[in-house]
PDB file of C-alpha atoms in Angstrom:
ATOM      1  CA  MET A   1      10.853  23.937 -16.339  1.00 50.00           C
ATOM      2  CA  GLY A   2       7.534  25.640 -15.630  1.00 56.00           C
ATOM      3  CA  SER A   3       5.993  28.377 -17.735  1.00 55.00           C
ATOM      4  CA  ILE A   4       3.452  31.105 -16.982  1.00 57.00           C
ATOM      5  CA  LYS A   5       0.674  31.963 -19.419  1.00 62.00           C
ATOM      6  CA  LYS A   6      -1.477  35.084 -18.984  1.00 64.00           C
ATOM      7  CA  ASP A   7      -0.647  36.993 -15.777  1.00 61.00           C
ATOM      8  CA  ILE A   8       1.409  35.992 -12.735  1.00 59.00           C
ATOM      9  CA  LEU A   9      -1.541  34.261 -11.021  1.00 58.00           C
ATOM     10  CA  GLY A  10      -2.952  32.398 -14.021  1.00 62.00           C
ATOM     11  CA  GLY A  11      -1.854  29.714 -16.399  1.00 64.00           C
ATOM     12  CA  VAL A  12       1.078  28.087 -14.602  1.00 66.00           C
ATOM     13  CA  SER A  13       2.254  24.968 -16.417  1.00 71.00           C
ATOM     14  CA  GLY A  14       5.108  22.588 -15.618  1.00 76.00           C
ATOM     15  CA  LYS A  15       7.350  21.941 -12.635  1.00 77.00           C
ATOM     16  CA  VAL A  16       9.127  24.613 -10.610  1.00 74.00           C
ATOM     17  CA  GLY A  17      11.037  23.121  -7.686  1.00 75.00           C
ATOM     18  CA  THR A  18       8.551  21.019  -5.724  1.00 78.00           C
ATOM     19  CA  ILE A  19       5.508  22.789  -7.236  1.00 77.00           C
ATOM     20  CA  VAL A  20       3.721  21.429 -10.324  1.00 81.00           C
ATOM     21  CA  GLY A  21       1.305  23.517 -12.418  1.00 80.00           C
ATOM     22  CA  VAL A  22      -1.279  21.613 -14.468  1.00 77.00           C
ATOM     23  CA  HIS A  23      -4.164  22.462 -16.792  1.00 74.00           C
ATOM     24  CA  TRP A  24      -7.272  20.280 -16.480  1.00 72.00           C
ATOM     25  CA  LYS A  25     -10.841  20.856 -17.687  1.00 71.00           C
ATOM     26  CA  SER A  26     -10.235  24.512 -18.656  1.00 71.00           C
ATOM     27  CA  ASN A  27      -8.708  25.348 -15.258  1.00 72.00           C
ATOM     28  CA  TYR A  28      -5.162  25.748 -13.994  1.00 72.00           C
ATOM     29  CA  TYR A  29      -4.107  24.050 -10.772  1.00 75.00           C
ATOM     30  CA  ILE A  30      -0.970  24.122  -8.657  1.00 75.00           C
ATOM     31  CA  ARG A  31      -0.062  21.100  -6.577  1.00 78.00           C
ATOM     32  CA  ALA A  32       2.910  19.679  -4.732  1.00 78.00           C
ATOM     33  CA  HIS A  33       5.180  17.253  -6.531  1.00 76.00           C
ATOM     34  CA  ALA A  34       4.415  13.680  -5.428  1.00 76.00           C
ATOM     35  CA  ALA A  35       7.055  12.343  -3.074  1.00 74.00           C
ATOM     36  CA  LYS A  36       8.444   8.839  -3.427  1.00 74.00           C
ATOM     37  CA  VAL A  37       6.970   6.337  -1.003  1.00 70.00           C
ATOM     38  CA  SER A  38       9.698   5.347   1.424  1.00 71.00           C
ATOM     39  CA  ASN A  39       7.633   3.376   3.918  1.00 71.00           C
ATOM     40  CA  PRO A  40       7.453  -0.416   3.629  1.00 70.00           C
ATOM     41  CA  ARG A  41       4.509  -1.806   1.681  1.00 81.00           C
ATOM     42  CA  THR A  42       1.912  -3.392   3.908  1.00 86.00           C
ATOM     43  CA  PRO A  43      -0.075  -6.405   2.654  1.00 85.00           C
ATOM     44  CA  LYS A  44      -3.170  -4.172   2.276  1.00 85.00           C
ATOM     45  CA  GLN A  45      -1.203  -1.668   0.169  1.00 84.00           C
ATOM     46  CA  GLN A  46       0.108  -4.480  -2.022  1.00 84.00           C
ATOM     47  CA  GLU A  47      -3.446  -5.790  -2.514  1.00 86.00           C
ATOM     48  CA  GLN A  48      -4.750  -2.359  -3.499  1.00 87.00           C
ATOM     49  CA  ARG A  49      -1.826  -1.645  -5.819  1.00 86.00           C
ATOM     50  CA  GLY A  50      -2.378  -5.031  -7.474  1.00 87.00           C
ATOM     51  CA  LYS A  51      -6.059  -4.233  -8.033  1.00 90.00           C
ATOM     52  CA  PHE A  52      -5.129  -0.822  -9.408  1.00 91.00           C
ATOM     53  CA  ALA A  53      -2.571  -2.314 -11.818  1.00 91.00           C
ATOM     54  CA  MET A  54      -5.111  -4.882 -13.035  1.00 91.00           C
ATOM     55  CA  ALA A  55      -7.789  -2.220 -13.608  1.00 92.00           C
ATOM     56  CA  PHE A  56      -5.292   0.097 -15.309  1.00 92.00           C
ATOM     57  CA  SER A  57      -4.090  -2.551 -17.757  1.00 92.00           C
ATOM     58  CA  PHE A  58      -7.684  -3.412 -18.722  1.00 92.00           C
ATOM     59  CA  LEU A  59      -8.973   0.171 -19.008  1.00 91.00           C
ATOM     60  CA  ARG A  60      -5.967   1.239 -21.069  1.00 92.00           C
ATOM     61  CA  ILE A  61      -7.179  -1.063 -23.856  1.00 92.00           C
ATOM     62  CA  ILE A  62     -10.729   0.328 -23.938  1.00 90.00           C
ATOM     63  CA  LYS A  63      -9.924   3.964 -23.073  1.00 89.00           C
ATOM     64  CA  PRO A  64     -11.584   5.487 -26.202  1.00 88.00           C
ATOM     65  CA  PHE A  65     -14.844   3.711 -25.329  1.00 87.00           C
ATOM     66  CA  ILE A  66     -14.597   4.786 -21.685  1.00 86.00           C
ATOM     67  CA  ARG A  67     -14.263   8.458 -22.665  1.00 85.00           C
ATOM     68  CA  ILE A  68     -17.564   8.243 -24.547  1.00 84.00           C
ATOM     69  CA  GLY A  69     -19.390   5.778 -22.294  1.00 83.00           C
ATOM     70  CA  TYR A  70     -18.714   7.545 -18.986  1.00 80.00           C
ATOM     71  CA  LYS A  71     -18.832  11.115 -20.311  1.00 77.00           C
ATOM     72  CA  GLU A  72     -22.227  12.043 -18.829  1.00 74.00           C
ATOM     73  CA  PHE A  73     -21.695  10.077 -15.607  1.00 68.00           C
ATOM     74  CA  THR A  74     -18.492  11.715 -14.440  1.00 64.00           C
ATOM     75  CA  GLY A  75     -19.540  14.707 -12.346  1.00 71.00           C
ATOM     76  CA  GLU A  76     -16.260  16.239 -11.185  1.00 75.00           C
ATOM     77  CA  LYS A  77     -14.124  13.238 -12.169  1.00 78.00           C
ATOM     78  CA  SER A  78     -12.766  12.512 -15.601  1.00 83.00           C
ATOM     79  CA  ALA A  79     -14.492   9.692 -17.486  1.00 85.00           C
ATOM     80  CA  TYR A  80     -11.404   7.499 -17.065  1.00 87.00           C
ATOM     81  CA  ASN A  81     -11.260   8.107 -13.290  1.00 88.00           C
ATOM     82  CA  ALA A  82     -14.975   7.321 -12.935  1.00 86.00           C
ATOM     83  CA  ALA A  83     -14.431   4.028 -14.773  1.00 89.00           C
ATOM     84  CA  MET A  84     -11.365   3.237 -12.643  1.00 91.00           C
ATOM     85  CA  SER A  85     -13.339   3.892  -9.458  1.00 90.00           C
ATOM     86  CA  TYR A  86     -16.136   1.585 -10.614  1.00 89.00           C
ATOM     87  CA  MET A  87     -13.649  -1.159 -11.556  1.00 90.00           C
ATOM     88  CA  LEU A  88     -11.912  -1.018  -8.176  1.00 91.00           C
ATOM     89  CA  LYS A  89     -15.181  -1.089  -6.225  1.00 91.00           C
ATOM     90  CA  LYS A  90     -17.330  -3.519  -8.232  1.00 91.00           C
ATOM     91  CA  VAL A  91     -15.316  -5.551 -10.751  1.00 90.00           C
ATOM     92  CA  ILE A  92     -12.035  -6.630  -9.136  1.00 90.00           C
ATOM     93  CA  LEU A  93     -12.221  -8.608  -5.898  1.00 87.00           C
ATOM     94  CA  ASN A  94      -9.413  -9.945  -3.716  1.00 80.00           C
ATOM     95  CA  LYS A  95      -9.624 -13.592  -2.730  1.00 79.00           C
ATOM     96  CA  GLY A  96      -6.593 -14.148  -0.542  1.00 73.00           C
ATOM     97  CA  LYS A  97      -3.549 -13.574  -2.719  1.00 75.00           C
ATOM     98  CA  GLU A  98      -5.549 -13.960  -5.928  1.00 82.00           C
ATOM     99  CA  LYS A  99      -7.683 -11.356  -7.628  1.00 82.00           C
ATOM    100  CA  MET A 100     -10.989 -12.139  -9.308  1.00 84.00           C
ATOM    101  CA  PHE A 101     -12.085 -10.192 -12.359  1.00 82.00           C
ATOM    102  CA  LEU A 102     -15.905 -10.295 -12.443  1.00 84.00           C
ATOM    103  CA  THR A 103     -16.459  -9.950 -16.189  1.00 83.00           C
ATOM    104  CA  GLY A 104     -20.248  -9.836 -15.838  1.00 84.00           C
ATOM    105  CA  ARG A 105     -19.976  -6.557 -13.947  1.00 84.00           C
ATOM    106  CA  ILE A 106     -17.865  -4.693 -16.515  1.00 83.00           C
ATOM    107  CA  ILE A 107     -19.677  -1.618 -17.812  1.00 81.00           C
ATOM    108  CA  ALA A 108     -18.078   0.289 -20.692  1.00 76.00           C
ATOM    109  CA  ALA A 109     -20.857   2.905 -20.766  1.00 75.00           C
ATOM    110  CA  ARG A 110     -23.019   4.421 -18.041  1.00 69.00           C
ATOM    111  CA  ALA A 111     -25.864   6.882 -18.197  1.00 63.00           C
ATOM    112  CA  MET A 112     -27.333   9.194 -15.601  1.00 57.00           C
ATOM    113  CA  GLN A 113     -30.945   8.570 -14.738  1.00 53.00           C
ATOM    114  CA  LYS A 114     -33.168  11.599 -15.067  1.00 52.00           C
ATOM    115  CA  THR A 115     -35.536  12.195 -12.186  1.00 52.00           C
ATOM    116  CA  GLN A 116     -39.007  13.526 -12.714  1.00 55.00           C
ATOM    117  CA  THR A 117     -39.835  16.872 -11.147  1.00 52.00           C
TER     118      THR A 117
END
């Protein structure tokens, strides 16, 4: 069940019907409840979901380090999402039906470069 904090337009939290209210980074958001996927999985979808599962299982182990190491690099993403994006793009590669985990490319901490003005 959803709850409302503050006034009617602010602070919605929880699920009401097909609407979900969430609090993230000091802001409240309302979004639609995710529908179950009913279409058949294509080979490309299976590849991507496999990469995602592999990245998720690895990042789950080092999550406390990711929160610190990617904190300044995130921009609008969370530190965990920034790390997940990097893993999917640079670390895990598909080779046919097998996935390669390029351990030399793993970065647990990133820093923003400051430009001179």
